[in-house]
Amino acid sequence: MSAFQMTKEYVLDIGHIDTKGMARPSAIVEFMQDIATCHAEVMGLSGEWLAEKKAFWVLSRLKYQMKRPLRPHETIRLTTLAREIRGASWYRDFVIEAEEGIIGHALTIWAIVNLETRRLMRPKVLGLGFDKQDTGFTETLKAIRSDELEPCFDRVVRYSDIDVNRHLNNVKAVDILSDAFGLETDEKRWVSQLQVNYIAETICGAVLNIRRGAGTANSLCVSAFEGEKEKVQAEVIFSTL
């Protein structure tokens, strides 16, 4: 197997499943983040390695597309492929497989942040780099735009939402945004495509105002604001069973 790819299996346990018997959007994000972290360690680019240089990895943007929802207790297989480092961004592609074959694809963009200044660092400053790999994917991720976002609810960021970097956990952020998707009102509707852009750090105690509005191509946009500063945004497309 190439050093630029890794494959792992994951089992959908009951903690990943919603009231309709389908995986929450955050479950897929959790698996993507886990395998990306594991692969970075294998490549010699672990969080510990960065900590020695007073830096840490952050997930900047992600997107996944699924052919069907994931179900309780099924085993899926994720393959992650390190595509390229472009400027300050590290692109990773993913293939998601189940018993019947490929059921989804995904993309993440990672960045390195200085531990003290909280500013982005270019990987080349740390001597990090590799040649662009042909992963079979070329998609890039842009900003999410919605003409008008209406307030939905406020959410206080608490202890259980915070990760080791002392900010809102990426997976928890997806759960918070998902609360504005309206999934509890339709038994057959599910998230077949999701993009999330992590814009700025959110710390414990922050009060997030969750807002939503129509996107392009029949999508829904949901964003979390602290005051008038946007912290994380999502665009979602639904399918029905």
mmCIF file of N, CA and C in Angstrom, residues 122-237:
data_model
loop_
_atom_site.group_PDB
_atom_site.id
_atom_site.type_symbol
_atom_site.label_atom_id
_atom_site.label_comp_id
_atom_site.label_asym_id
_atom_site.label_seq_id
_atom_site.Cartn_x
_atom_site.Cartn_y
_atom_site.Cartn_z
ATOM 1 N N ARG A 122 2.362 28.166 7.039
ATOM 2 C CA ARG A 122 2.570 27.403 5.810
ATOM 3 C C ARG A 122 3.400 26.162 6.116
ATOM 4 N N PRO A 123 2.964 24.985 5.650
ATOM 5 C CA PRO A 123 3.692 23.750 5.947
ATOM 6 C C PRO A 123 5.172 23.807 5.591
ATOM 7 N N LYS A 124 5.512 24.526 4.515
ATOM 8 C CA LYS A 124 6.915 24.557 4.088
ATOM 9 C C LYS A 124 7.811 25.218 5.123
ATOM 10 N N VAL A 125 7.241 26.073 5.984
ATOM 11 C CA VAL A 125 8.015 26.696 7.051
ATOM 12 C C VAL A 125 8.530 25.644 8.021
ATOM 13 N N LEU A 126 7.761 24.549 8.158
ATOM 14 C CA LEU A 126 8.138 23.452 9.043
ATOM 15 C C LEU A 126 8.859 22.330 8.293
ATOM 16 N N GLY A 127 9.162 22.571 7.021
ATOM 17 C CA GLY A 127 9.831 21.545 6.230
ATOM 18 C C GLY A 127 8.900 20.446 5.778
ATOM 19 N N LEU A 128 7.600 20.727 5.769
ATOM 20 C CA LEU A 128 6.600 19.727 5.391
ATOM 21 C C LEU A 128 6.204 19.909 3.932
ATOM 22 N N GLY A 129 6.269 18.832 3.169
ATOM 23 C CA GLY A 129 5.864 18.895 1.774
ATOM 24 C C GLY A 129 5.969 17.545 1.100
ATOM 25 N N PHE A 130 5.202 17.343 0.048
ATOM 26 C CA PHE A 130 5.306 16.142 -0.774
ATOM 27 C C PHE A 130 4.716 16.445 -2.139
ATOM 28 N N ASP A 131 5.078 15.653 -3.120
ATOM 29 C CA ASP A 131 4.587 15.866 -4.475
ATOM 30 C C ASP A 131 3.096 15.592 -4.554
ATOM 31 N N LYS A 132 2.418 16.319 -5.438
ATOM 32 C CA LYS A 132 0.993 16.118 -5.654
ATOM 33 C C LYS A 132 0.722 14.695 -6.111
ATOM 34 N N GLN A 133 -0.281 14.066 -5.490
ATOM 35 C CA GLN A 133 -0.637 12.696 -5.804
ATOM 36 C C GLN A 133 -1.915 12.649 -6.656
ATOM 37 N N ASP A 134 -1.956 11.742 -7.611
ATOM 38 C CA ASP A 134 -3.162 11.551 -8.416
ATOM 39 C C ASP A 134 -4.112 10.630 -7.661
ATOM 40 N N THR A 135 -5.066 11.236 -6.953
ATOM 41 C CA THR A 135 -6.032 10.466 -6.177
ATOM 42 C C THR A 135 -7.292 10.145 -6.971
ATOM 43 N N GLY A 136 -7.400 10.728 -8.162
ATOM 44 C CA GLY A 136 -8.609 10.562 -8.958
ATOM 45 C C GLY A 136 -9.640 11.643 -8.688
ATOM 46 N N PHE A 137 -9.322 12.577 -7.779
ATOM 47 C CA PHE A 137 -10.250 13.642 -7.420
ATOM 48 C C PHE A 137 -9.561 14.989 -7.580
ATOM 49 N N THR A 138 -10.327 15.989 -7.975
ATOM 50 C CA THR A 138 -9.756 17.325 -8.191
ATOM 51 C C THR A 138 -10.579 18.425 -7.541
ATOM 52 N N GLU A 139 -11.667 18.088 -6.865
ATOM 53 C CA GLU A 139 -12.562 19.101 -6.307
ATOM 54 C C GLU A 139 -11.856 19.953 -5.257
ATOM 55 N N THR A 140 -12.175 21.240 -5.240
ATOM 56 C CA THR A 140 -11.759 22.154 -4.186
ATOM 57 C C THR A 140 -13.006 22.699 -3.501
ATOM 58 N N LEU A 141 -12.842 23.240 -2.315
ATOM 59 C CA LEU A 141 -13.989 23.701 -1.536
ATOM 60 C C LEU A 141 -13.951 25.213 -1.373
ATOM 61 N N LYS A 142 -15.078 25.855 -1.669
ATOM 62 C CA LYS A 142 -15.195 27.304 -1.617
ATOM 63 C C LYS A 142 -15.996 27.739 -0.392
ATOM 64 N N ALA A 143 -16.086 29.050 -0.225
ATOM 65 C CA ALA A 143 -16.927 29.601 0.835
ATOM 66 C C ALA A 143 -18.390 29.277 0.559
ATOM 67 N N ILE A 144 -19.162 29.176 1.609
ATOM 68 C CA ILE A 144 -20.595 28.896 1.502
ATOM 69 C C ILE A 144 -21.344 30.226 1.579
ATOM 70 N N ARG A 145 -22.245 30.458 0.635
ATOM 71 C CA ARG A 145 -22.959 31.730 0.570
ATOM 72 C C ARG A 145 -24.468 31.516 0.645
ATOM 73 N N SER A 146 -25.126 32.343 1.428
ATOM 74 C CA SER A 146 -26.579 32.369 1.480
ATOM 75 C C SER A 146 -27.020 33.819 1.561
ATOM 76 N N ASP A 147 -28.015 34.177 0.771
ATOM 77 C CA ASP A 147 -28.446 35.575 0.711
ATOM 78 C C ASP A 147 -29.006 36.081 2.038
ATOM 79 N N GLU A 148 -29.725 35.221 2.740
ATOM 80 C CA GLU A 148 -30.365 35.665 3.975
ATOM 81 C C GLU A 148 -30.458 34.510 4.953
ATOM 82 N N LEU A 149 -29.923 34.719 6.157
ATOM 83 C CA LEU A 149 -29.967 33.719 7.214
ATOM 84 C C LEU A 149 -30.861 34.215 8.341
ATOM 85 N N GLU A 150 -31.802 33.373 8.741
ATOM 86 C CA GLU A 150 -32.723 33.733 9.821
ATOM 87 C C GLU A 150 -32.312 33.024 11.110
ATOM 88 N N PRO A 151 -32.355 33.718 12.259
ATOM 89 C CA PRO A 151 -32.001 33.096 13.537
ATOM 90 C C PRO A 151 -32.906 31.913 13.876
ATOM 91 N N CYS A 152 -32.303 30.851 14.413
ATOM 92 C CA CYS A 152 -33.062 29.657 14.825
ATOM 93 C C CYS A 152 -33.064 29.496 16.344
ATOM 94 N N PHE A 153 -31.874 29.458 16.930
ATOM 95 C CA PHE A 153 -31.762 29.265 18.374
ATOM 96 C C PHE A 153 -30.347 29.639 18.811
ATOM 97 N N ASP A 154 -30.171 29.805 20.127
ATOM 98 C CA ASP A 154 -28.854 30.032 20.706
ATOM 99 C C ASP A 154 -28.349 28.746 21.346
ATOM 100 N N ARG A 155 -27.049 28.584 21.327
ATOM 101 C CA ARG A 155 -26.428 27.384 21.911
ATOM 102 C C ARG A 155 -25.140 27.801 22.631
ATOM 103 N N VAL A 156 -25.060 27.512 23.929
ATOM 104 C CA VAL A 156 -23.858 27.801 24.702
ATOM 105 C C VAL A 156 -22.876 26.645 24.564
ATOM 106 N N VAL A 157 -21.634 26.942 24.244
ATOM 107 C CA VAL A 157 -20.592 25.924 24.124
ATOM 108 C C VAL A 157 -20.130 25.546 25.529
ATOM 109 N N ARG A 158 -20.207 24.239 25.848
ATOM 110 C CA ARG A 158 -19.909 23.757 27.193
ATOM 111 C C ARG A 158 -18.693 22.829 27.195
ATOM 112 N N TYR A 159 -18.378 22.361 28.390
ATOM 113 C CA TYR A 159 -17.228 21.462 28.604
ATOM 114 C C TYR A 159 -17.195 20.293 27.633
ATOM 115 N N SER A 160 -18.326 19.631 27.439
ATOM 116 C CA SER A 160 -18.359 18.417 26.617
ATOM 117 C C SER A 160 -18.221 18.709 25.122
ATOM 118 N N ASP A 161 -18.234 19.984 24.741
ATOM 119 C CA ASP A 161 -18.091 20.365 23.335
ATOM 120 C C ASP A 161 -16.638 20.659 22.952
ATOM 121 N N ILE A 162 -15.743 20.740 23.942
ATOM 122 C CA ILE A 162 -14.388 21.247 23.733
ATOM 123 C C ILE A 162 -13.401 20.097 23.574
ATOM 124 N N ASP A 163 -12.433 20.279 22.659
ATOM 125 C CA ASP A 163 -11.438 19.234 22.433
ATOM 126 C C ASP A 163 -10.103 19.595 23.074
ATOM 127 N N VAL A 164 -9.071 18.791 22.786
ATOM 128 C CA VAL A 164 -7.764 18.951 23.420
ATOM 129 C C VAL A 164 -7.105 20.279 23.047
ATOM 130 N N ASN A 165 -7.509 20.864 21.929
ATOM 131 C CA ASN A 165 -6.969 22.172 21.533
ATOM 132 C C ASN A 165 -7.710 23.339 22.176
ATOM 133 N N ARG A 166 -8.642 23.012 23.080
ATOM 134 C CA ARG A 166 -9.384 24.004 23.867
ATOM 135 C C ARG A 166 -10.349 24.852 23.028
ATOM 136 N N HIS A 167 -10.828 24.265 21.929
ATOM 137 C CA HIS A 167 -11.875 24.938 21.173
ATOM 138 C C HIS A 167 -12.955 23.936 20.782
ATOM 139 N N LEU A 168 -14.033 24.438 20.182
ATOM 140 C CA LEU A 168 -15.165 23.603 19.817
ATOM 141 C C LEU A 168 -14.715 22.457 18.923
ATOM 142 N N ASN A 169 -15.020 21.239 19.340
ATOM 143 C CA ASN A 169 -14.653 20.053 18.588
ATOM 144 C C ASN A 169 -15.352 20.036 17.232
ATOM 145 N N ASN A 170 -14.638 19.597 16.190
ATOM 146 C CA ASN A 170 -15.201 19.584 14.838
ATOM 147 C C ASN A 170 -16.466 18.757 14.734
ATOM 148 N N VAL A 171 -16.462 17.596 15.361
ATOM 149 C CA VAL A 171 -17.620 16.701 15.295
ATOM 150 C C VAL A 171 -18.797 17.306 16.060
ATOM 151 N N LYS A 172 -18.522 17.891 17.229
ATOM 152 C CA LYS A 172 -19.568 18.546 18.004
ATOM 153 C C LYS A 172 -20.185 19.711 17.232
ATOM 154 N N ALA A 173 -19.346 20.425 16.478
ATOM 155 C CA ALA A 173 -19.863 21.545 15.690
ATOM 156 C C ALA A 173 -20.883 21.061 14.671
ATOM 157 N N VAL A 174 -20.624 19.907 14.060
ATOM 158 C CA VAL A 174 -21.571 19.351 13.087
ATOM 159 C C VAL A 174 -22.879 18.974 13.780
ATOM 160 N N ASP A 175 -22.802 18.411 14.979
ATOM 161 C CA ASP A 175 -24.023 18.091 15.722
ATOM 162 C C ASP A 175 -24.838 19.350 16.010
ATOM 163 N N ILE A 176 -24.160 20.419 16.418
ATOM 164 C CA ILE A 176 -24.862 21.665 16.730
ATOM 165 C C ILE A 176 -25.556 22.214 15.487
ATOM 166 N N LEU A 177 -24.860 22.257 14.365
ATOM 167 C CA LEU A 177 -25.469 22.750 13.131
ATOM 168 C C LEU A 177 -26.607 21.841 12.678
ATOM 169 N N SER A 178 -26.438 20.527 12.883
ATOM 170 C CA SER A 178 -27.456 19.571 12.450
ATOM 171 C C SER A 178 -28.784 19.777 13.169
ATOM 172 N N ASP A 179 -28.737 20.359 14.356
ATOM 173 C CA ASP A 179 -29.975 20.628 15.088
ATOM 174 C C ASP A 179 -30.867 21.628 14.360
ATOM 175 N N ALA A 180 -30.318 22.335 13.378
ATOM 176 C CA ALA A 180 -31.108 23.288 12.592
ATOM 177 C C ALA A 180 -31.525 22.716 11.238
ATOM 178 N N PHE A 181 -31.214 21.445 10.982
ATOM 179 C CA PHE A 181 -31.557 20.841 9.683
ATOM 180 C C PHE A 181 -33.022 20.436 9.591
ATOM 181 N N GLY A 182 -33.711 20.307 10.732
ATOM 182 C CA GLY A 182 -35.110 19.893 10.724
ATOM 183 C C GLY A 182 -35.311 18.418 10.417
ATOM 184 N N LEU A 183 -34.323 17.603 10.697
ATOM 185 C CA LEU A 183 -34.406 16.177 10.364
ATOM 186 C C LEU A 183 -35.436 15.429 11.215
ATOM 187 N N GLU A 184 -35.739 15.963 12.386
ATOM 188 C CA GLU A 184 -36.661 15.262 13.281
ATOM 189 C C GLU A 184 -38.103 15.319 12.795
ATOM 190 N N THR A 185 -38.382 16.143 11.781
ATOM 191 C CA THR A 185 -39.767 16.307 11.326
ATOM 192 C C THR A 185 -40.138 15.433 10.133
ATOM 193 N N ASP A 186 -39.170 14.727 9.564
ATOM 194 C CA ASP A 186 -39.427 13.922 8.363
ATOM 195 C C ASP A 186 -38.695 12.600 8.479
ATOM 196 N N GLU A 187 -39.446 11.522 8.580
ATOM 197 C CA GLU A 187 -38.860 10.200 8.810
ATOM 198 C C GLU A 187 -38.038 9.694 7.624
ATOM 199 N N LYS A 188 -38.265 10.217 6.417
ATOM 200 C CA LYS A 188 -37.590 9.677 5.239
ATOM 201 C C LYS A 188 -36.470 10.576 4.708
ATOM 202 N N ARG A 189 -36.313 11.753 5.289
ATOM 203 C CA ARG A 189 -35.306 12.689 4.790
ATOM 204 C C ARG A 189 -33.966 12.443 5.476
ATOM 205 N N TRP A 190 -32.890 12.496 4.707
ATOM 206 C CA TRP A 190 -31.556 12.291 5.265
ATOM 207 C C TRP A 190 -30.541 13.158 4.526
ATOM 208 N N VAL A 191 -29.375 13.334 5.122
ATOM 209 C CA VAL A 191 -28.338 14.197 4.558
ATOM 210 C C VAL A 191 -27.482 13.386 3.589
ATOM 211 N N SER A 192 -27.620 13.679 2.302
ATOM 212 C CA SER A 192 -26.826 12.971 1.299
ATOM 213 C C SER A 192 -25.561 13.738 0.907
ATOM 214 N N GLN A 193 -25.524 15.031 1.198
ATOM 215 C CA GLN A 193 -24.326 15.821 0.911
ATOM 216 C C GLN A 193 -24.187 16.905 1.964
ATOM 217 N N LEU A 194 -22.983 17.070 2.468
ATOM 218 C CA LEU A 194 -22.727 18.069 3.506
ATOM 219 C C LEU A 194 -21.355 18.686 3.291
ATOM 220 N N GLN A 195 -21.303 20.010 3.316
ATOM 221 C CA GLN A 195 -20.038 20.730 3.367
ATOM 222 C C GLN A 195 -20.016 21.555 4.634
ATOM 223 N N VAL A 196 -18.891 21.540 5.331
ATOM 224 C CA VAL A 196 -18.713 22.343 6.544
ATOM 225 C C VAL A 196 -17.414 23.126 6.411
ATOM 226 N N ASN A 197 -17.490 24.425 6.673
ATOM 227 C CA ASN A 197 -16.307 25.286 6.685
ATOM 228 C C ASN A 197 -16.097 25.795 8.107
ATOM 229 N N TYR A 198 -14.951 25.481 8.685
ATOM 230 C CA TYR A 198 -14.600 25.953 10.015
ATOM 231 C C TYR A 198 -13.825 27.264 9.840
ATOM 232 N N ILE A 199 -14.420 28.362 10.295
ATOM 233 C CA ILE A 199 -13.896 29.688 9.976
ATOM 234 C C ILE A 199 -13.007 30.240 11.084
ATOM 235 N N ALA A 200 -13.441 30.095 12.327
ATOM 236 C CA ALA A 200 -12.689 30.650 13.452
ATOM 237 C C ALA A 200 -12.916 29.800 14.692
ATOM 238 N N GLU A 201 -11.973 29.878 15.614
ATOM 239 C CA GLU A 201 -12.071 29.122 16.860
ATOM 240 C C GLU A 201 -13.266 29.584 17.690
ATOM 241 N N THR A 202 -13.862 28.610 18.387
ATOM 242 C CA THR A 202 -14.922 28.913 19.343
ATOM 243 C C THR A 202 -14.536 28.278 20.670
ATOM 244 N N ILE A 203 -14.499 29.058 21.739
ATOM 245 C CA ILE A 203 -14.028 28.551 23.023
ATOM 246 C C ILE A 203 -15.200 28.271 23.959
ATOM 247 N N CYS A 204 -14.893 27.588 25.048
ATOM 248 C CA CYS A 204 -15.905 27.242 26.041
ATOM 249 C C CYS A 204 -16.543 28.514 26.609
ATOM 250 N N GLY A 205 -17.869 28.477 26.736
ATOM 251 C CA GLY A 205 -18.611 29.614 27.255
ATOM 252 C C GLY A 205 -19.184 30.520 26.186
ATOM 253 N N ALA A 206 -18.744 30.349 24.949
ATOM 254 C CA ALA A 206 -19.261 31.180 23.860
ATOM 255 C C ALA A 206 -20.739 30.887 23.626
ATOM 256 N N VAL A 207 -21.491 31.919 23.315
ATOM 257 C CA VAL A 207 -22.903 31.763 22.970
ATOM 258 C C VAL A 207 -23.026 31.861 21.452
ATOM 259 N N LEU A 208 -23.422 30.773 20.831
ATOM 260 C CA LEU A 208 -23.559 30.727 19.384
ATOM 261 C C LEU A 208 -25.015 30.944 18.990
ATOM 262 N N ASN A 209 -25.233 31.836 18.052
ATOM 263 C CA ASN A 209 -26.555 32.015 17.469
ATOM 264 C C ASN A 209 -26.590 31.251 16.152
ATOM 265 N N ILE A 210 -27.458 30.264 16.075
ATOM 266 C CA ILE A 210 -27.551 29.418 14.893
ATOM 267 C C ILE A 210 -28.580 30.017 13.935
ATOM 268 N N ARG A 211 -28.151 30.230 12.694
ATOM 269 C CA ARG A 211 -29.007 30.844 11.679
ATOM 270 C C ARG A 211 -29.039 29.962 10.441
ATOM 271 N N ARG A 212 -30.158 30.020 9.710
ATOM 272 C CA ARG A 212 -30.273 29.202 8.504
ATOM 273 C C ARG A 212 -31.005 29.948 7.401
ATOM 274 N N GLY A 213 -30.764 29.493 6.166
ATOM 275 C CA GLY A 213 -31.423 30.094 5.025
ATOM 276 C C GLY A 213 -31.193 29.252 3.781
ATOM 277 N N ALA A 214 -31.889 29.598 2.724
ATOM 278 C CA ALA A 214 -31.786 28.838 1.480
ATOM 279 C C ALA A 214 -30.430 29.061 0.823
ATOM 280 N N GLY A 215 -29.876 27.971 0.295
ATOM 281 C CA GLY A 215 -28.643 28.049 -0.466
ATOM 282 C C GLY A 215 -28.940 27.926 -1.952
ATOM 283 N N THR A 216 -27.953 27.533 -2.711
ATOM 284 C CA THR A 216 -28.136 27.315 -4.143
ATOM 285 C C THR A 216 -28.499 25.855 -4.402
ATOM 286 N N ALA A 217 -29.122 25.600 -5.538
ATOM 287 C CA ALA A 217 -29.412 24.226 -5.981
ATOM 288 C C ALA A 217 -30.165 23.431 -4.918
ATOM 289 N N ASN A 218 -31.204 24.050 -4.344
ATOM 290 C CA ASN A 218 -32.075 23.374 -3.376
ATOM 291 C C ASN A 218 -31.345 22.933 -2.111
ATOM 292 N N SER A 219 -30.328 23.668 -1.741
ATOM 293 C CA SER A 219 -29.591 23.348 -0.522
ATOM 294 C C SER A 219 -30.069 24.223 0.632
ATOM 295 N N LEU A 220 -29.681 23.824 1.840
ATOM 296 C CA LEU A 220 -29.936 24.601 3.049
ATOM 297 C C LEU A 220 -28.599 25.025 3.630
ATOM 298 N N CYS A 221 -28.487 26.292 4.005
ATOM 299 C CA CYS A 221 -27.274 26.794 4.636
ATOM 300 C C CYS A 221 -27.545 27.062 6.112
ATOM 301 N N VAL A 222 -26.622 26.640 6.954
ATOM 302 C CA VAL A 222 -26.725 26.872 8.398
ATOM 303 C C VAL A 222 -25.378 27.380 8.890
ATOM 304 N N SER A 223 -25.401 28.455 9.694
ATOM 305 C CA SER A 223 -24.171 29.025 10.229
ATOM 306 C C SER A 223 -24.311 29.287 11.720
ATOM 307 N N ALA A 224 -23.161 29.254 12.404
ATOM 308 C CA ALA A 224 -23.102 29.588 13.825
ATOM 309 C C ALA A 224 -22.334 30.896 13.975
ATOM 310 N N PHE A 225 -22.963 31.867 14.630
ATOM 311 C CA PHE A 225 -22.354 33.181 14.851
ATOM 312 C C PHE A 225 -22.141 33.403 16.343
ATOM 313 N N GLU A 226 -21.010 34.018 16.667
ATOM 314 C CA GLU A 226 -20.802 34.554 18.007
ATOM 315 C C GLU A 226 -20.843 36.067 17.862
ATOM 316 N N GLY A 227 -21.927 36.680 18.328
ATOM 317 C CA GLY A 227 -22.167 38.072 17.986
ATOM 318 C C GLY A 227 -22.441 38.144 16.492
ATOM 319 N N GLU A 228 -21.693 38.970 15.785
ATOM 320 C CA GLU A 228 -21.837 39.041 14.337
ATOM 321 C C GLU A 228 -20.669 38.374 13.615
ATOM 322 N N LYS A 229 -19.853 37.633 14.356
ATOM 323 C CA LYS A 229 -18.714 36.945 13.755
ATOM 324 C C LYS A 229 -19.083 35.499 13.443
ATOM 325 N N GLU A 230 -19.021 35.131 12.178
ATOM 326 C CA GLU A 230 -19.358 33.773 11.774
ATOM 327 C C GLU A 230 -18.222 32.830 12.157
ATOM 328 N N LYS A 231 -18.555 31.727 12.839
ATOM 329 C CA LYS A 231 -17.551 30.797 13.328
ATOM 330 C C LYS A 231 -17.478 29.508 12.520
ATOM 331 N N VAL A 232 -18.624 28.984 12.104
ATOM 332 C CA VAL A 232 -18.653 27.751 11.326
ATOM 333 C C VAL A 232 -19.904 27.768 10.463
ATOM 334 N N GLN A 233 -19.783 27.267 9.225
ATOM 335 C CA GLN A 233 -20.906 27.304 8.294
ATOM 336 C C GLN A 233 -21.051 25.940 7.619
ATOM 337 N N ALA A 234 -22.276 25.627 7.238
ATOM 338 C CA ALA A 234 -22.557 24.356 6.572
ATOM 339 C C ALA A 234 -23.546 24.561 5.436
ATOM 340 N N GLU A 235 -23.423 23.730 4.419
ATOM 341 C CA GLU A 235 -24.408 23.655 3.344
ATOM 342 C C GLU A 235 -24.784 22.198 3.173
ATOM 343 N N VAL A 236 -26.082 21.933 3.168
ATOM 344 C CA VAL A 236 -26.550 20.554 3.185
ATOM 345 C C VAL A 236 -27.559 20.321 2.068
ATOM 346 N N ILE A 237 -27.499 19.150 1.486
ATOM 347 C CA ILE A 237 -28.483 18.695 0.514
ATOM 348 C C ILE A 237 -29.123 17.421 1.043
#
